[in-house]
JSON list of C-alpha atoms and ligand atoms in Angstrom, two decimals:
[
{"chain": "P", "resi": 1, "resn": "MET", "atom": "CA", "xyz": [-20.51, -7.59, -8.34]},
{"chain": "P", "resi": 2, "resn": "SER", "atom": "CA", "xyz": [-20.05, -5.10, -5.97]},
{"chain": "P", "resi": 3, "resn": "THR", "atom": "CA", "xyz": [-18.56, -1.41, -5.62]},
{"chain": "P", "resi": 4, "resn": "LEU", "atom": "CA", "xyz": [-17.50, 0.01, -2.16]},
{"chain": "P", "resi": 5, "resn": "VAL", "atom": "CA", "xyz": [-19.01, 3.25, -1.73]},
{"chain": "P", "resi": 6, "resn": "GLN", "atom": "CA", "xyz": [-18.71, 5.46, 1.96]},
{"chain": "P", "resi": 7, "resn": "LEU", "atom": "CA", "xyz": [-21.69, 5.85, 2.98]},
{"chain": "P", "resi": 8, "resn": "ALA", "atom": "CA", "xyz": [-20.63, 7.62, 6.68]},
{"chain": "P", "resi": 9, "resn": "ARG", "atom": "CA", "xyz": [-17.93, 8.60, 8.74]},
{"chain": "P", "resi": 10, "resn": "LEU", "atom": "CA", "xyz": [-16.99, 6.43, 11.68]},
{"chain": "P", "resi": 11, "resn": "ASP", "atom": "CA", "xyz": [-17.31, 9.45, 14.30]},
{"chain": "P", "resi": 12, "resn": "GLU", "atom": "CA", "xyz": [-20.86, 9.53, 13.42]},
{"chain": "P", "resi": 13, "resn": "ILE", "atom": "CA", "xyz": [-21.95, 6.15, 15.07]},
{"chain": "P", "resi": 14, "resn": "ARG", "atom": "CA", "xyz": [-20.92, 6.12, 18.61]},
{"chain": "P", "resi": 15, "resn": "PRO", "atom": "CA", "xyz": [-20.64, 2.29, 19.95]},
{"chain": "P", "resi": 16, "resn": "GLY", "atom": "CA", "xyz": [-24.05, 0.97, 20.43]},
{"chain": "P", "resi": 17, "resn": "GLN", "atom": "CA", "xyz": [-25.95, 3.35, 18.13]},
{"chain": "P", "resi": 18, "resn": "MET", "atom": "CA", "xyz": [-27.15, 2.74, 14.93]},
{"chain": "P", "resi": 19, "resn": "LEU", "atom": "CA", "xyz": [-27.75, 5.12, 11.63]},
{"chain": "P", "resi": 20, "resn": "ARG", "atom": "CA", "xyz": [-29.99, 5.74, 8.53]},
{"chain": "P", "resi": 21, "resn": "VAL", "atom": "CA", "xyz": [-27.87, 6.25, 5.70]},
{"chain": "P", "resi": 22, "resn": "GLU", "atom": "CA", "xyz": [-30.02, 6.89, 2.20]},
{"chain": "P", "resi": 23, "resn": "HIS", "atom": "CA", "xyz": [-27.66, 6.48, -1.34]},
{"chain": "P", "resi": 24, "resn": "ASP", "atom": "CA", "xyz": [-29.62, 5.93, -4.56]},
{"chain": "P", "resi": 25, "resn": "GLY", "atom": "CA", "xyz": [-33.25, 5.94, -3.44]},
{"chain": "P", "resi": 26, "resn": "HIS", "atom": "CA", "xyz": [-31.67, 2.70, -0.58]},
{"chain": "P", "resi": 27, "resn": "ALA", "atom": "CA", "xyz": [-31.79, 2.75, 2.91]},
{"chain": "P", "resi": 28, "resn": "TYR", "atom": "CA", "xyz": [-29.44, 1.34, 4.68]},
{"chain": "P", "resi": 29, "resn": "LEU", "atom": "CA", "xyz": [-28.76, 0.91, 8.43]},
{"chain": "P", "resi": 30, "resn": "LEU", "atom": "CA", "xyz": [-25.37, 1.08, 9.94]},
{"chain": "P", "resi": 31, "resn": "ALA", "atom": "CA", "xyz": [-24.68, 0.04, 13.91]},
{"chain": "P", "resi": 32, "resn": "ASN", "atom": "CA", "xyz": [-21.61, 0.24, 16.33]},
{"chain": "P", "resi": 33, "resn": "VAL", "atom": "CA", "xyz": [-21.28, -2.98, 17.38]},
{"chain": "P", "resi": 34, "resn": "ASP", "atom": "CA", "xyz": [-18.14, -2.50, 20.45]},
{"chain": "P", "resi": 35, "resn": "GLY", "atom": "CA", "xyz": [-16.62, -0.65, 17.83]},
{"chain": "P", "resi": 36, "resn": "GLU", "atom": "CA", "xyz": [-17.10, -2.51, 14.69]},
{"chain": "P", "resi": 37, "resn": "ILE", "atom": "CA", "xyz": [-19.32, -1.26, 11.59]},
{"chain": "P", "resi": 38, "resn": "LEU", "atom": "CA", "xyz": [-22.40, -4.07, 10.98]},
{"chain": "P", "resi": 39, "resn": "ALA", "atom": "CA", "xyz": [-24.56, -3.33, 7.58]},
{"chain": "P", "resi": 40, "resn": "ALA", "atom": "CA", "xyz": [-27.61, -4.25, 6.28]},
{"chain": "P", "resi": 41, "resn": "ASP", "atom": "CA", "xyz": [-31.04, -2.63, 4.64]},
{"chain": "P", "resi": 42, "resn": "ASP", "atom": "CA", "xyz": [-33.11, -0.17, 7.08]},
{"chain": "P", "resi": 43, "resn": "THR", "atom": "CA", "xyz": [-35.98, -1.63, 5.81]},
{"chain": "P", "resi": 44, "resn": "CYS", "atom": "CA", "xyz": [-38.13, -4.27, 8.46]},
{"chain": "P", "resi": 45, "resn": "THR", "atom": "CA", "xyz": [-38.73, -7.43, 6.55]},
{"chain": "P", "resi": 46, "resn": "HIS", "atom": "CA", "xyz": [-42.11, -7.24, 7.56]},
{"chain": "P", "resi": 47, "resn": "GLU", "atom": "CA", "xyz": [-43.85, -4.15, 7.74]},
{"chain": "P", "resi": 48, "resn": "ASP", "atom": "CA", "xyz": [-41.65, -2.10, 5.73]},
{"chain": "P", "resi": 49, "resn": "ALA", "atom": "CA", "xyz": [-40.67, 0.45, 9.14]},
{"chain": "P", "resi": 50, "resn": "PRO", "atom": "CA", "xyz": [-37.53, 1.43, 9.69]},
{"chain": "P", "resi": 51, "resn": "LEU", "atom": "CA", "xyz": [-34.96, -0.59, 11.79]},
{"chain": "P", "resi": 52, "resn": "SER", "atom": "CA", "xyz": [-33.01, 2.65, 12.42]},
{"chain": "P", "resi": 53, "resn": "ILE", "atom": "CA", "xyz": [-35.67, 3.42, 14.89]},
{"chain": "P", "resi": 54, "resn": "GLY", "atom": "CA", "xyz": [-35.69, 0.13, 16.48]},
{"chain": "P", "resi": 55, "resn": "ALA", "atom": "CA", "xyz": [-33.31, -0.70, 19.26]},
{"chain": "P", "resi": 56, "resn": "LEU", "atom": "CA", "xyz": [-29.62, -2.68, 19.04]},
{"chain": "P", "resi": 57, "resn": "HIS", "atom": "CA", "xyz": [-28.80, -5.11, 21.02]},
{"chain": "P", "resi": 58, "resn": "GLY", "atom": "CA", "xyz": [-25.58, -6.62, 20.70]},
{"chain": "P", "resi": 59, "resn": "ASP", "atom": "CA", "xyz": [-25.09, -7.65, 16.93]},
{"chain": "P", "resi": 60, "resn": "CYS", "atom": "CA", "xyz": [-28.73, -7.81, 16.57]},
{"chain": "P", "resi": 61, "resn": "VAL", "atom": "CA", "xyz": [-32.10, -5.27, 16.17]},
{"chain": "P", "resi": 62, "resn": "SER", "atom": "CA", "xyz": [-34.85, -4.51, 17.20]},
{"chain": "P", "resi": 63, "resn": "CYS", "atom": "CA", "xyz": [-37.99, -3.21, 14.73]},
{"chain": "P", "resi": 64, "resn": "SER", "atom": "CA", "xyz": [-40.34, -0.98, 17.04]},
{"chain": "P", "resi": 65, "resn": "LEU", "atom": "CA", "xyz": [-43.10, -1.74, 14.81]},
{"chain": "P", "resi": 66, "resn": "HIS", "atom": "CA", "xyz": [-44.00, -5.16, 15.87]},
{"chain": "P", "resi": 67, "resn": "GLY", "atom": "CA", "xyz": [-40.77, -6.60, 17.44]},
{"chain": "P", "resi": 68, "resn": "ALA", "atom": "CA", "xyz": [-39.02, -8.54, 14.65]},
{"chain": "P", "resi": 69, "resn": "VAL", "atom": "CA", "xyz": [-35.52, -8.94, 16.09]},
{"chain": "P", "resi": 70, "resn": "PHE", "atom": "CA", "xyz": [-32.79, -9.63, 13.07]},
{"chain": "P", "resi": 71, "resn": "ASN", "atom": "CA", "xyz": [-28.96, -10.54, 13.59]},
{"chain": "P", "resi": 72, "resn": "LEU", "atom": "CA", "xyz": [-27.45, -7.82, 11.69]},
{"chain": "P", "resi": 73, "resn": "ARG", "atom": "CA", "xyz": [-24.43, -10.30, 10.75]},
{"chain": "P", "resi": 74, "resn": "THR", "atom": "CA", "xyz": [-25.96, -12.73, 9.05]},
{"chain": "P", "resi": 75, "resn": "GLY", "atom": "CA", "xyz": [-29.77, -10.80, 8.06]},
{"chain": "P", "resi": 76, "resn": "ALA", "atom": "CA", "xyz": [-31.61, -13.82, 9.95]},
{"chain": "P", "resi": 77, "resn": "PRO", "atom": "CA", "xyz": [-34.57, -13.08, 11.72]},
{"chain": "P", "resi": 78, "resn": "VAL", "atom": "CA", "xyz": [-34.15, -14.18, 15.08]},
{"chain": "P", "resi": 79, "resn": "GLU", "atom": "CA", "xyz": [-37.67, -13.43, 16.29]},
{"chain": "P", "resi": 80, "resn": "GLU", "atom": "CA", "xyz": [-40.73, -12.97, 14.90]},
{"chain": "P", "resi": 81, "resn": "PRO", "atom": "CA", "xyz": [-43.25, -11.61, 13.66]},
{"chain": "P", "resi": 82, "resn": "ALA", "atom": "CA", "xyz": [-40.16, -11.40, 10.09]},
{"chain": "P", "resi": 83, "resn": "SER", "atom": "CA", "xyz": [-39.50, -14.75, 8.83]},
{"chain": "P", "resi": 84, "resn": "GLU", "atom": "CA", "xyz": [-37.45, -12.93, 5.35]},
{"chain": "P", "resi": 85, "resn": "PRO", "atom": "CA", "xyz": [-34.21, -12.31, 6.00]},
{"chain": "P", "resi": 86, "resn": "LEU", "atom": "CA", "xyz": [-32.59, -8.66, 5.84]},
{"chain": "P", "resi": 87, "resn": "ARG", "atom": "CA", "xyz": [-29.95, -8.58, 3.43]},
{"chain": "P", "resi": 88, "resn": "THR", "atom": "CA", "xyz": [-26.62, -7.33, 5.09]},
{"chain": "P", "resi": 89, "resn": "TYR", "atom": "CA", "xyz": [-23.29, -5.99, 3.10]},
{"chain": "P", "resi": 90, "resn": "ALA", "atom": "CA", "xyz": [-19.84, -5.97, 3.38]},
{"chain": "P", "resi": 91, "resn": "VAL", "atom": "CA", "xyz": [-18.14, -3.39, 5.30]},
{"chain": "P", "resi": 92, "resn": "GLU", "atom": "CA", "xyz": [-14.48, -1.88, 4.90]},
{"chain": "P", "resi": 93, "resn": "VAL", "atom": "CA", "xyz": [-13.09, 1.34, 7.43]},
{"chain": "P", "resi": 94, "resn": "ARG", "atom": "CA", "xyz": [-10.72, 3.29, 5.92]},
{"chain": "P", "resi": 95, "resn": "ASP", "atom": "CA", "xyz": [-9.44, 6.06, 7.87]},
{"chain": "P", "resi": 96, "resn": "GLY", "atom": "CA", "xyz": [-11.88, 6.69, 9.56]},
{"chain": "P", "resi": 97, "resn": "ALA", "atom": "CA", "xyz": [-14.47, 6.43, 6.40]},
{"chain": "P", "resi": 98, "resn": "ILE", "atom": "CA", "xyz": [-17.52, 3.60, 6.64]},
{"chain": "P", "resi": 99, "resn": "PHE", "atom": "CA", "xyz": [-17.73, 2.08, 3.25]},
{"chain": "P", "resi": 100, "resn": "VAL", "atom": "CA", "xyz": [-19.43, -0.47, 2.32]},
{"chain": "P", "resi": 101, "resn": "ALA", "atom": "CA", "xyz": [-19.92, -3.33, -0.32]},
{"chain": "P", "resi": 102, "resn": "LEU", "atom": "CA", "xyz": [-23.15, -2.26, -2.82]},
{"chain": "P", "resi": 103, "resn": "PRO", "atom": "CA", "xyz": [-24.30, -4.59, -5.48]},
{"chain": "P", "resi": 104, "resn": "GLY", "atom": "CA", "xyz": [-23.00, -3.16, -9.10]},
{"chain": "P", "resi": 105, "resn": "ASP", "atom": "CA", "xyz": [-24.88, -3.69, -12.53]},
{"chain": "P", "resi": 106, "resn": "GLU", "atom": "CA", "xyz": [-25.18, -7.20, -12.88]},
{"chain": "R", "resi": 201, "resn": "LIG", "atom": "S1", "xyz": [-42.92, -3.76, 10.34]},
{"chain": "R", "resi": 201, "resn": "LIG", "atom": "FE1", "xyz": [-40.82, -4.98, 11.82]},
{"chain": "R", "resi": 201, "resn": "LIG", "atom": "S2", "xyz": [-42.05, -6.18, 12.73]},
{"chain": "R", "resi": 201, "resn": "LIG", "atom": "FE2", "xyz": [-43.32, -5.56, 11.61]}
]
């Protein structure tokens, strides 16, 4: 079960930019990849640095702390030192609002 939650508006993230959004004590990363919004956890799986202060290269984000790179579509770590995948989330954009499918109570 997941719940669609509005985390931001489309006009808050320009193409090539990222945004950190906190919701219920959890930090999410939203990225605008050529107009498509991708969502993942903002916390690097290596040593917990915020990925939103890293750099976006296409659909991959690089961590500013030790340089791990994650694919934001799959969450897969594509460059070390991270080895654990990043959690990613489905996104819907409706009427300029960005909704992210967050896990509900299980
Ligand atoms: S904390 Fe991200 S690569 Fe180390």
